[in-house]
Amino acid sequence: MAAYYPMMMNLTGRRCVVVGGGPVAERKTLGLLDGGAGELIVVAPRVTAKLEELAVSGSIALERREYMESDADGAFLLFAATDDRLLNGRVAADAARFGALVNTADAGGEGDFATPAAVRRGELVIAVTTGGASPGLAALLKRRLAGQYGPAFEARVGRLRELRLLAQAGIADAELRSAVLRLAAEQTMREAESHSADGEANDGETIEQWMSRLRDAAERGR
């Protein structure tokens, strides 16, 4: 079993090609759209209703035909997402020849990377993978995390970003700044755990007031 290196990838302006038109290809395509794929092409003679909808809306480019070797040329990421192991193997071989990174749906050991189950809350992304040992477990963990960190958590993360920018501009002492941001993160987690998954964050104070309060607490803790 290959060991994988976890990372986040910027797909802005990158050409991504999904080979296949079934449920697996649909899932890969939706994940790529969530990840900001710059140019997304789906190649398949038949596709799901959702993929048809995405093609009509212009979210993806749909090539209604069988896969050809030239589809791998110029691709940054290539997804072999068919139920045909031989075809997936061809796609993987072509990816290697053209220098594209490939993900194979049947996990035949030919892929360069795996796509984890992910929960997205704005800038917060929580990814879970079992390395192919149990996709079912990864899905269950994703569901649990999605409930624990509901949609309201997006606003909490947004406030943390605002605070960080303000602290970088207003607190010259690196040690004090780090303490303030650590206290903010700890408070955010406590608030999330004390509210329901979709509960509203306590945003009655401004970012400036919040930083001042946290700064006082950090200075007292020195």
Coordinates of N, CA and C in Angstrom, one line a residue:
M1 N 0.8 -1.2 0.0 CA 0.0 0.0 0.0 C 0.9 1.2 0.0
A2 N 0.6 2.1 -0.9 CA 1.4 3.4 -1.0 C 1.1 4.3 0.1
A3 N 2.1 5.1 0.5 CA 1.9 6.1 1.5 C 1.7 7.4 0.8
Y4 N 0.7 8.1 1.3 CA 0.3 9.4 0.6 C 0.7 10.6 1.4
Y5 N 1.0 11.7 0.7 CA 1.4 12.9 1.4 C 0.2 13.9 1.3
P6 N -0.4 14.3 2.5 CA -1.6 15.1 2.5 C -1.2 16.5 2.1
M7 N -2.0 17.2 1.2 CA -1.8 18.5 0.8 C -3.0 19.1 0.2
M8 N -3.0 20.5 0.1 CA -4.1 21.2 -0.6 C -3.6 21.8 -1.9
M9 N -4.3 21.7 -2.9 CA -3.8 22.1 -4.2 C -4.7 23.2 -4.9
N10 N -4.0 24.2 -5.4 CA -4.6 25.3 -6.1 C -4.8 24.9 -7.6
L11 N -6.1 24.8 -8.0 CA -6.4 24.4 -9.3 C -6.8 25.6 -10.2
T12 N -6.6 26.8 -9.8 CA -6.9 27.9 -10.6 C -6.1 27.9 -12.0
G13 N -6.8 27.9 -13.1 CA -6.2 27.9 -14.4 C -5.7 26.5 -14.8
R14 N -6.0 25.5 -14.0 CA -5.5 24.2 -14.4 C -6.5 23.4 -15.1
R15 N -6.1 22.6 -16.1 CA -7.0 21.7 -16.9 C -7.1 20.4 -16.2
C16 N -8.4 20.1 -15.9 CA -8.7 18.8 -15.2 C -9.7 18.0 -16.1
V17 N -9.4 16.8 -16.3 CA -10.2 15.9 -17.2 C -10.7 14.7 -16.4
V18 N -12.0 14.5 -16.4 CA -12.7 13.4 -15.8 C -13.1 12.4 -16.9
V19 N -12.7 11.2 -16.9 CA -13.1 10.2 -17.9 C -14.1 9.3 -17.2
G20 N -15.3 9.4 -17.7 CA -16.4 8.6 -17.2 C -17.6 9.5 -17.0
G21 N -18.8 8.9 -16.9 CA -20.0 9.7 -16.8 C -21.0 9.2 -15.8
G22 N -20.6 8.2 -14.9 CA -21.5 7.7 -13.9 C -21.4 8.4 -12.6
P23 N -21.9 7.8 -11.5 CA -22.0 8.4 -10.2 C -20.6 8.7 -9.7
V24 N -19.6 7.9 -9.9 CA -18.2 8.2 -9.4 C -17.7 9.4 -10.1
A25 N -17.9 9.5 -11.5 CA -17.4 10.6 -12.2 C -18.1 11.9 -11.8
E26 N -19.4 11.8 -11.5 CA -20.2 12.9 -11.0 C -19.6 13.4 -9.7
R27 N -19.3 12.5 -8.8 CA -18.7 12.9 -7.5 C -17.4 13.6 -7.6
K28 N -16.5 13.0 -8.5 CA -15.2 13.6 -8.7 C -15.4 15.0 -9.3
T29 N -16.3 15.2 -10.2 CA -16.6 16.5 -10.9 C -17.0 17.5 -9.9
L30 N -18.0 17.1 -9.1 CA -18.5 18.1 -8.1 C -17.4 18.5 -7.1
G31 N -16.5 17.6 -6.7 CA -15.4 17.9 -5.9 C -14.5 18.9 -6.5
L32 N -14.2 18.7 -7.8 CA -13.3 19.6 -8.5 C -13.9 21.0 -8.6
L33 N -15.2 21.1 -8.8 CA -15.9 22.4 -8.9 C -15.8 23.1 -7.6
D34 N -16.0 22.3 -6.5 CA -15.9 22.9 -5.1 C -14.5 23.4 -4.9
G35 N -13.5 22.7 -5.5 CA -12.1 23.0 -5.3 C -11.6 24.1 -6.3
G36 N -12.5 24.7 -7.1 CA -12.1 25.8 -7.9 C -11.4 25.4 -9.2
A37 N -11.6 24.2 -9.7 CA -10.9 23.8 -11.0 C -11.1 24.8 -12.1
G38 N -10.0 25.2 -12.7 CA -10.1 26.3 -13.7 C -10.8 25.9 -15.0
E39 N -10.4 24.7 -15.6 CA -10.9 24.2 -16.8 C -11.3 22.7 -16.6
L40 N -12.5 22.4 -16.6 CA -13.0 21.1 -16.2 C -13.7 20.4 -17.4
I41 N -13.2 19.3 -17.9 CA -13.7 18.6 -19.0 C -14.1 17.2 -18.6
V42 N -15.3 16.8 -19.0 CA -15.8 15.4 -18.7 C -15.9 14.7 -20.1
V43 N -15.3 13.5 -20.2 CA -15.3 12.7 -21.4 C -16.1 11.4 -21.2
A44 N -17.2 11.3 -21.8 CA -18.0 10.1 -21.7 C -19.2 10.1 -22.8
P45 N -19.5 8.9 -23.3 CA -20.6 8.9 -24.3 C -22.0 9.1 -23.6
R46 N -22.1 8.7 -22.3 CA -23.3 8.9 -21.6 C -23.0 9.4 -20.2
V47 N -23.8 10.3 -19.7 CA -23.5 10.9 -18.3 C -24.8 11.0 -17.5
T48 N -24.6 11.2 -16.2 CA -25.7 11.3 -15.3 C -26.5 12.6 -15.6
A49 N -27.7 12.7 -15.0 CA -28.5 13.9 -15.2 C -27.8 15.1 -14.6
K50 N -27.1 14.9 -13.5 CA -26.4 16.1 -12.8 C -25.3 16.6 -13.7
L51 N -24.6 15.7 -14.3 CA -23.5 16.1 -15.3 C -24.1 16.8 -16.5
E52 N -25.2 16.3 -17.0 CA -25.9 17.0 -18.1 C -26.3 18.4 -17.7
E53 N -26.8 18.6 -16.4 CA -27.2 19.9 -15.9 C -25.9 20.8 -15.8
L54 N -24.8 20.3 -15.4 CA -23.6 21.1 -15.3 C -23.1 21.5 -16.6
A55 N -23.3 20.6 -17.6 CA -22.8 21.0 -19.0 C -23.7 22.1 -19.6
V56 N -25.0 22.0 -19.4 CA -25.9 23.0 -19.9 C -25.7 24.3 -19.3
S57 N -25.3 24.4 -18.0 CA -25.1 25.6 -17.3 C -23.7 26.2 -17.6
G58 N -22.9 25.4 -18.3 CA -21.5 25.9 -18.6 C -20.5 25.7 -17.6
S59 N -20.9 25.0 -16.5 CA -19.9 24.7 -15.4 C -18.8 23.8 -15.8
I60 N -19.1 22.9 -16.8 CA -18.1 21.9 -17.3 C -18.2 21.9 -18.8
A61 N -17.2 21.4 -19.4 CA -17.2 21.1 -20.9 C -17.4 19.6 -21.0
L62 N -18.4 19.2 -21.8 CA -18.7 17.8 -21.9 C -18.4 17.3 -23.3
E63 N -17.6 16.3 -23.4 CA -17.2 15.6 -24.6 C -18.0 14.3 -24.7
R64 N -19.1 14.2 -25.5 CA -19.9 13.1 -25.5 C -19.4 12.0 -26.5
R65 N -18.3 11.3 -26.0 CA -17.7 10.3 -26.9 C -16.8 9.5 -26.0
E66 N -16.2 8.5 -26.6 CA -15.3 7.6 -25.9 C -14.0 8.3 -25.7
Y67 N -13.2 7.9 -24.7 CA -12.0 8.5 -24.3 C -10.9 8.3 -25.4
M68 N -10.1 9.3 -25.7 CA -9.0 9.2 -26.6 C -7.7 9.6 -25.9
E69 N -6.6 9.0 -26.4 CA -5.3 9.3 -25.8 C -5.0 10.8 -25.8
S70 N -5.5 11.5 -26.7 CA -5.2 13.0 -26.8 C -5.9 13.8 -25.7
D71 N -6.9 13.1 -25.0 CA -7.5 13.8 -23.9 C -6.5 14.0 -22.7
A72 N -5.5 13.2 -22.6 CA -4.5 13.3 -21.5 C -3.5 14.4 -21.8
D73 N -3.4 14.8 -23.1 CA -2.4 15.8 -23.5 C -2.8 17.2 -22.9
G74 N -1.9 17.8 -22.1 CA -2.2 19.1 -21.6 C -3.0 19.1 -20.3
A75 N -3.4 17.9 -19.8 CA -4.1 17.8 -18.5 C -3.2 18.0 -17.4
F76 N -3.6 18.6 -16.3 CA -2.9 18.7 -15.1 C -3.3 17.6 -14.2
L77 N -4.6 17.4 -14.0 CA -5.2 16.2 -13.3 C -6.0 15.4 -14.2
L78 N -5.9 14.1 -14.1 CA -6.7 13.2 -14.9 C -7.4 12.2 -14.0
F79 N -8.7 12.0 -14.2 CA -9.5 11.1 -13.3 C -10.0 10.0 -14.2
A80 N -9.6 8.7 -13.9 CA -10.1 7.6 -14.6 C -11.2 7.0 -13.7
A81 N -12.5 7.5 -14.1 CA -13.6 7.2 -13.2 C -14.7 6.4 -13.9
T82 N -14.2 5.4 -14.6 CA -15.2 4.5 -15.3 C -15.3 3.2 -14.5
D83 N -16.2 2.3 -15.0 CA -16.3 1.0 -14.3 C -15.5 -0.1 -15.2
D84 N -14.7 0.4 -16.1 CA -13.9 -0.5 -16.9 C -12.4 -0.4 -16.5
R85 N -11.9 -1.5 -15.9 CA -10.6 -1.5 -15.3 C -9.5 -1.3 -16.4
L86 N -9.8 -1.9 -17.6 CA -8.8 -1.8 -18.7 C -8.8 -0.4 -19.2
L87 N -9.9 0.3 -19.3 CA -9.9 1.7 -19.7 C -9.3 2.5 -18.7
N88 N -9.5 2.3 -17.4 CA -8.9 3.1 -16.4 C -7.4 2.9 -16.4
G89 N -6.9 1.7 -16.8 CA -5.5 1.4 -16.9 C -4.9 2.2 -18.1
R90 N -5.6 2.3 -19.2 CA -5.2 3.0 -20.3 C -5.0 4.5 -20.0
V91 N -6.0 5.0 -19.3 CA -6.0 6.4 -18.9 C -4.8 6.7 -18.0
A92 N -4.5 5.8 -17.1 CA -3.4 6.0 -16.2 C -2.1 6.0 -16.9
A93 N -2.0 5.0 -17.9 CA -0.7 5.0 -18.7 C -0.5 6.2 -19.6
D94 N -1.6 6.7 -20.1 CA -1.5 7.9 -20.9 C -1.2 9.1 -20.0
A95 N -1.7 9.2 -18.8 CA -1.3 10.3 -17.9 C 0.1 10.3 -17.6
A96 N 0.7 9.1 -17.4 CA 2.2 9.0 -17.1 C 3.0 9.5 -18.4
R97 N 2.5 9.1 -19.5 CA 3.2 9.5 -20.8 C 3.2 11.0 -21.0
F98 N 2.0 11.7 -20.6 CA 1.9 13.1 -20.9 C 2.2 13.9 -19.7
G99 N 2.6 13.3 -18.6 CA 3.0 14.1 -17.4 C 1.9 14.6 -16.5
A100 N 0.7 14.0 -16.6 CA -0.4 14.4 -15.8 C -0.5 13.6 -14.6
L101 N -1.0 14.1 -13.5 CA -1.3 13.3 -12.3 C -2.6 12.6 -12.5
V102 N -2.7 11.4 -12.1 CA -3.9 10.6 -12.3 C -4.5 10.0 -11.0
N103 N -5.8 10.0 -11.0 CA -6.6 9.3 -9.9 C -7.4 8.2 -10.6
T104 N -7.2 7.0 -10.1 CA -8.0 5.9 -10.7 C -9.1 5.4 -9.7
A105 N -10.3 5.3 -10.2 CA -11.5 5.0 -9.4 C -11.4 3.6 -8.8
D106 N -10.8 2.7 -9.5 CA -10.8 1.3 -9.0 C -9.6 1.0 -8.1
A107 N -8.8 2.0 -7.7 CA -7.7 1.9 -6.8 C -6.8 0.7 -7.1
G108 N -6.5 0.6 -8.4 CA -5.6 -0.5 -8.8 C -4.2 -0.3 -8.6
G109 N -3.8 0.7 -7.8 CA -2.4 0.9 -7.5 C -1.7 1.8 -8.6
E110 N -2.4 2.2 -9.6 CA -1.8 2.9 -10.7 C -2.0 4.5 -10.5
G111 N -2.7 4.9 -9.5 CA -3.0 6.3 -9.3 C -1.9 7.0 -8.6
D112 N -1.8 8.3 -8.9 CA -0.8 9.2 -8.2 C -1.3 9.8 -7.0
F113 N -2.6 10.0 -6.8 CA -3.2 10.6 -5.7 C -4.6 10.1 -5.4
A114 N -5.0 10.3 -4.1 CA -6.3 9.9 -3.7 C -7.1 11.1 -3.4
T115 N -8.5 11.0 -3.5 CA -9.3 12.2 -3.2 C -10.1 11.8 -1.9
P116 N -9.8 12.5 -0.8 CA -10.4 12.2 0.5 C -11.9 12.7 0.5
A117 N -12.6 12.1 1.5 CA -13.9 12.7 1.8 C -13.7 14.0 2.5
A118 N -14.4 15.0 2.1 CA -14.1 16.4 2.6 C -15.4 17.1 3.1
V119 N -15.2 17.8 4.2 CA -16.3 18.7 4.7 C -15.8 20.2 4.5
R120 N -16.5 21.0 3.8 CA -16.1 22.4 3.5 C -17.0 23.3 4.2
R121 N -16.4 24.2 5.0 CA -17.1 25.3 5.7 C -16.3 26.6 5.4
G122 N -16.6 27.2 4.2 CA -15.8 28.3 3.8 C -14.4 28.0 3.6
E123 N -13.5 28.7 4.3 CA -12.0 28.4 4.2 C -11.6 27.2 5.0
L124 N -12.5 26.7 5.8 CA -12.1 25.5 6.6 C -12.4 24.2 5.7
V125 N -11.5 23.4 5.5 CA -11.7 22.1 4.8 C -11.1 21.0 5.7
I126 N -12.0 20.1 6.0 CA -11.6 18.9 6.8 C -11.7 17.7 5.9
A127 N -10.5 17.1 5.7 CA -10.4 15.9 4.8 C -10.2 14.6 5.5
V128 N -10.8 13.5 5.1 CA -10.7 12.2 5.8 C -10.4 11.2 4.7
T129 N -9.4 10.4 4.9 CA -9.2 9.2 4.0 C -8.7 8.0 4.8
T130 N -9.0 6.8 4.4 CA -8.5 5.6 5.0 C -7.5 4.9 4.0
G131 N -7.1 5.7 3.0 CA -6.1 5.1 2.1 C -6.7 4.0 1.3
G132 N -8.0 4.0 1.1 CA -8.7 2.9 0.4 C -9.1 1.7 1.2
A133 N -8.7 1.7 2.5 CA -9.0 0.5 3.3 C -10.5 0.4 3.6
S134 N -11.2 1.6 3.8 CA -12.6 1.5 4.0 C -13.3 2.9 3.6
P135 N -13.7 3.0 2.4 CA -14.4 4.2 2.0 C -15.6 4.5 2.8
G136 N -16.2 3.4 3.2 CA -17.4 3.5 4.1 C -17.2 4.2 5.4
L137 N -16.0 3.9 6.0 CA -15.7 4.5 7.3 C -15.4 6.0 7.0
A138 N -14.7 6.3 5.9 CA -14.4 7.7 5.6 C -15.7 8.5 5.4
A139 N -16.7 7.9 4.8 CA -18.0 8.6 4.6 C -18.7 8.8 5.9
L140 N -18.6 7.8 6.8 CA -19.3 8.0 8.1 C -18.6 9.1 8.9
L141 N -17.3 9.1 8.9 CA -16.5 10.1 9.6 C -16.8 11.5 9.0
K142 N -16.9 11.6 7.7 CA -17.3 12.9 7.1 C -18.7 13.3 7.6
R143 N -19.6 12.4 7.6 CA -21.0 12.8 8.1 C -21.0 13.3 9.5
R144 N -20.2 12.6 10.3 CA -20.1 13.0 11.7 C -19.5 14.4 11.9
L145 N -18.4 14.6 11.1 CA -17.7 15.9 11.2 C -18.6 17.0 10.6
A146 N -19.4 16.7 9.6 CA -20.3 17.7 9.0 C -21.4 18.1 10.0
G147 N -21.8 17.2 10.8 CA -22.8 17.5 11.9 C -22.1 18.3 13.0
Q148 N -20.9 18.0 13.3 CA -20.2 18.7 14.4 C -19.8 20.1 14.1
Y149 N -19.4 20.3 12.8 CA -19.0 21.6 12.3 C -20.0 22.0 11.2
G150 N -21.1 22.5 11.7 CA -22.2 22.9 10.7 C -21.9 24.1 9.9
P151 N -22.9 24.5 9.0 CA -22.7 25.7 8.1 C -22.3 27.0 8.9
A152 N -22.8 27.1 10.1 CA -22.4 28.3 10.9 C -21.0 28.5 11.2
F153 N -20.2 27.4 11.1 CA -18.8 27.4 11.4 C -18.0 28.2 10.3
E154 N -18.6 28.4 9.2 CA -18.0 29.2 8.1 C -17.8 30.6 8.6
A155 N -18.8 31.2 9.3 CA -18.7 32.5 9.8 C -17.7 32.6 10.9
R156 N -17.6 31.6 11.7 CA -16.6 31.6 12.8 C -15.2 31.7 12.2
V157 N -14.9 30.9 11.1 CA -13.6 30.9 10.5 C -13.3 32.2 9.9
G158 N -14.4 32.8 9.3 CA -14.2 34.2 8.7 C -13.8 35.2 9.7
R159 N -14.4 35.1 10.9 CA -14.0 36.0 12.0 C -12.6 35.8 12.4
L160 N -12.1 34.6 12.5 CA -10.8 34.3 12.8 C -9.8 34.9 11.8
R161 N -10.1 34.9 10.5 CA -9.3 35.5 9.5 C -9.2 37.0 9.7
E162 N -10.4 37.6 10.0 CA -10.4 39.1 10.2 C -9.5 39.4 11.4
L163 N -9.6 38.6 12.5 CA -8.8 38.9 13.7 C -7.4 38.7 13.4
R164 N -7.0 37.7 12.6 CA -5.6 37.5 12.3 C -5.0 38.7 11.6
L165 N -5.7 39.2 10.6 CA -5.2 40.3 9.8 C -5.1 41.5 10.7
L166 N -6.1 41.7 11.6 CA -6.0 42.9 12.5 C -4.8 42.7 13.5
A167 N -4.6 41.5 14.0 CA -3.5 41.3 14.9 C -2.2 41.5 14.2
Q168 N -2.1 41.0 13.0 CA -0.8 41.2 12.3 C -0.5 42.7 12.1
A169 N -1.5 43.5 11.9 CA -1.3 44.9 11.7 C -1.1 45.7 13.0
G170 N -1.7 45.2 14.1 CA -1.8 46.0 15.3 C -1.0 45.4 16.5
I171 N -0.4 44.2 16.4 CA 0.3 43.7 17.6 C 1.7 43.4 17.1
A172 N 2.7 44.2 17.4 CA 4.0 44.0 16.9 C 4.7 42.8 17.6
D173 N 4.4 42.6 18.9 CA 5.0 41.5 19.7 C 4.6 40.2 19.1
A174 N 5.5 39.4 18.5 CA 5.1 38.1 17.9 C 4.6 37.1 18.9
E175 N 5.2 37.1 20.1 CA 4.7 36.1 21.1 C 3.3 36.5 21.6
L176 N 3.1 37.8 21.8 CA 1.8 38.2 22.3 C 0.7 38.0 21.2
R177 N 1.1 38.3 19.9 CA 0.2 38.0 18.8 C -0.2 36.6 18.7
S178 N 0.8 35.7 18.8 CA 0.5 34.3 18.8 C -0.4 33.8 19.9
A179 N -0.2 34.4 21.1 CA -1.1 34.0 22.2 C -2.5 34.5 22.0
V180 N -2.7 35.7 21.4 CA -4.0 36.2 21.1 C -4.8 35.3 20.1
L181 N -4.1 34.9 19.1 CA -4.7 34.1 18.1 C -5.0 32.7 18.6
R182 N -4.1 32.2 19.5 CA -4.4 30.9 20.1 C -5.7 30.9 21.0
L183 N -5.8 32.0 21.8 CA -7.0 32.2 22.6 C -8.2 32.3 21.8
A184 N -8.1 33.0 20.6 CA -9.3 33.1 19.7 C -9.7 31.8 19.2
A185 N -8.8 31.0 18.8 CA -9.1 29.6 18.3 C -9.7 28.8 19.3
E186 N -9.2 28.8 20.5 CA -9.7 28.0 21.6 C -11.2 28.5 22.0
Q187 N -11.4 29.8 22.0 CA -12.8 30.3 22.2 C -13.7 29.8 21.1
T188 N -13.3 29.9 19.9 CA -14.1 29.5 18.8 C -14.5 28.0 18.9
M189 N -13.6 27.2 19.3 CA -13.9 25.7 19.5 C -14.9 25.6 20.6
R190 N -14.7 26.3 21.7 CA -15.7 26.2 22.9 C -17.1 26.6 22.4
E191 N -17.1 27.7 21.7 CA -18.4 28.2 21.2 C -19.1 27.2 20.3
A192 N -18.3 26.6 19.4 CA -18.9 25.6 18.5 C -19.4 24.4 19.2
E193 N -18.7 24.0 20.3 CA -19.1 22.8 21.0 C -20.3 23.1 21.9
S194 N -20.5 24.3 22.3 CA -21.6 24.7 23.2 C -22.9 25.0 22.5
H195 N -22.8 25.2 21.2 CA -24.0 25.5 20.4 C -24.4 24.3 19.6
S196 N -25.6 24.3 19.0 CA -26.0 23.3 18.0 C -25.1 23.4 16.8
A197 N -25.1 22.4 15.9 CA -24.3 22.4 14.8 C -24.5 23.6 13.9
D198 N -25.8 24.1 13.9 CA -26.1 25.3 13.0 C -26.3 26.5 13.8
G199 N -25.9 26.5 15.1 CA -26.1 27.7 15.9 C -25.3 28.9 15.5
E200 N -25.8 30.0 15.8 CA -25.1 31.3 15.5 C -23.9 31.6 16.4
A201 N -22.9 32.1 15.9 CA -21.7 32.5 16.7 C -22.1 33.7 17.5
N202 N -21.5 33.9 18.7 CA -21.7 35.1 19.5 C -20.9 36.2 18.8
D203 N -21.6 37.0 18.0 CA -20.8 38.1 17.3 C -21.3 39.5 17.7
G204 N -21.7 39.6 19.0 CA -22.1 40.9 19.5 C -21.1 41.9 19.6
E205 N -19.8 41.5 19.6 CA -18.7 42.5 19.7 C -18.0 42.6 18.4
T206 N -17.4 43.7 18.2 CA -16.7 44.0 16.9 C -15.3 43.2 17.0
I207 N -14.7 43.0 15.9 CA -13.4 42.4 15.8 C -12.4 43.1 16.7
E208 N -12.5 44.5 16.7 CA -11.5 45.3 17.5 C -11.8 45.0 18.9
Q209 N -13.0 45.0 19.4 CA -13.3 44.7 20.8 C -12.9 43.3 21.2
W210 N -13.1 42.4 20.3 CA -12.7 41.0 20.5 C -11.1 40.9 20.7
M211 N -10.4 41.6 19.8 CA -9.0 41.5 19.9 C -8.5 42.2 21.2
S212 N -9.1 43.3 21.6 CA -8.7 44.0 22.8 C -8.9 43.1 24.0
R213 N -10.1 42.4 24.1 CA -10.3 41.5 25.2 C -9.4 40.4 25.2
L214 N -9.1 39.8 24.1 CA -8.1 38.7 24.0 C -6.7 39.1 24.4
R215 N -6.4 40.3 24.0 CA -5.0 40.8 24.3 C -4.9 41.0 25.8
D216 N -5.9 41.6 26.4 CA -5.8 41.7 27.9 C -5.6 40.4 28.5
A217 N -6.4 39.3 28.1 CA -6.3 38.0 28.7 C -4.9 37.4 28.4
A218 N -4.4 37.6 27.2 CA -3.0 37.1 26.9 C -2.0 37.8 27.7
E219 N -2.1 39.1 28.0 CA -1.1 39.8 28.8 C -1.1 39.3 30.2
R220 N -2.4 39.1 30.7 CA -2.5 38.6 32.1 C -1.9 37.2 32.3
G221 N -1.9 36.4 31.2 CA -1.4 35.1 31.3 C 0.1 34.9 31.1
R222 N 0.8 36.0 30.9 CA 2.2 36.0 30.7 C 2.9 35.7 32.0

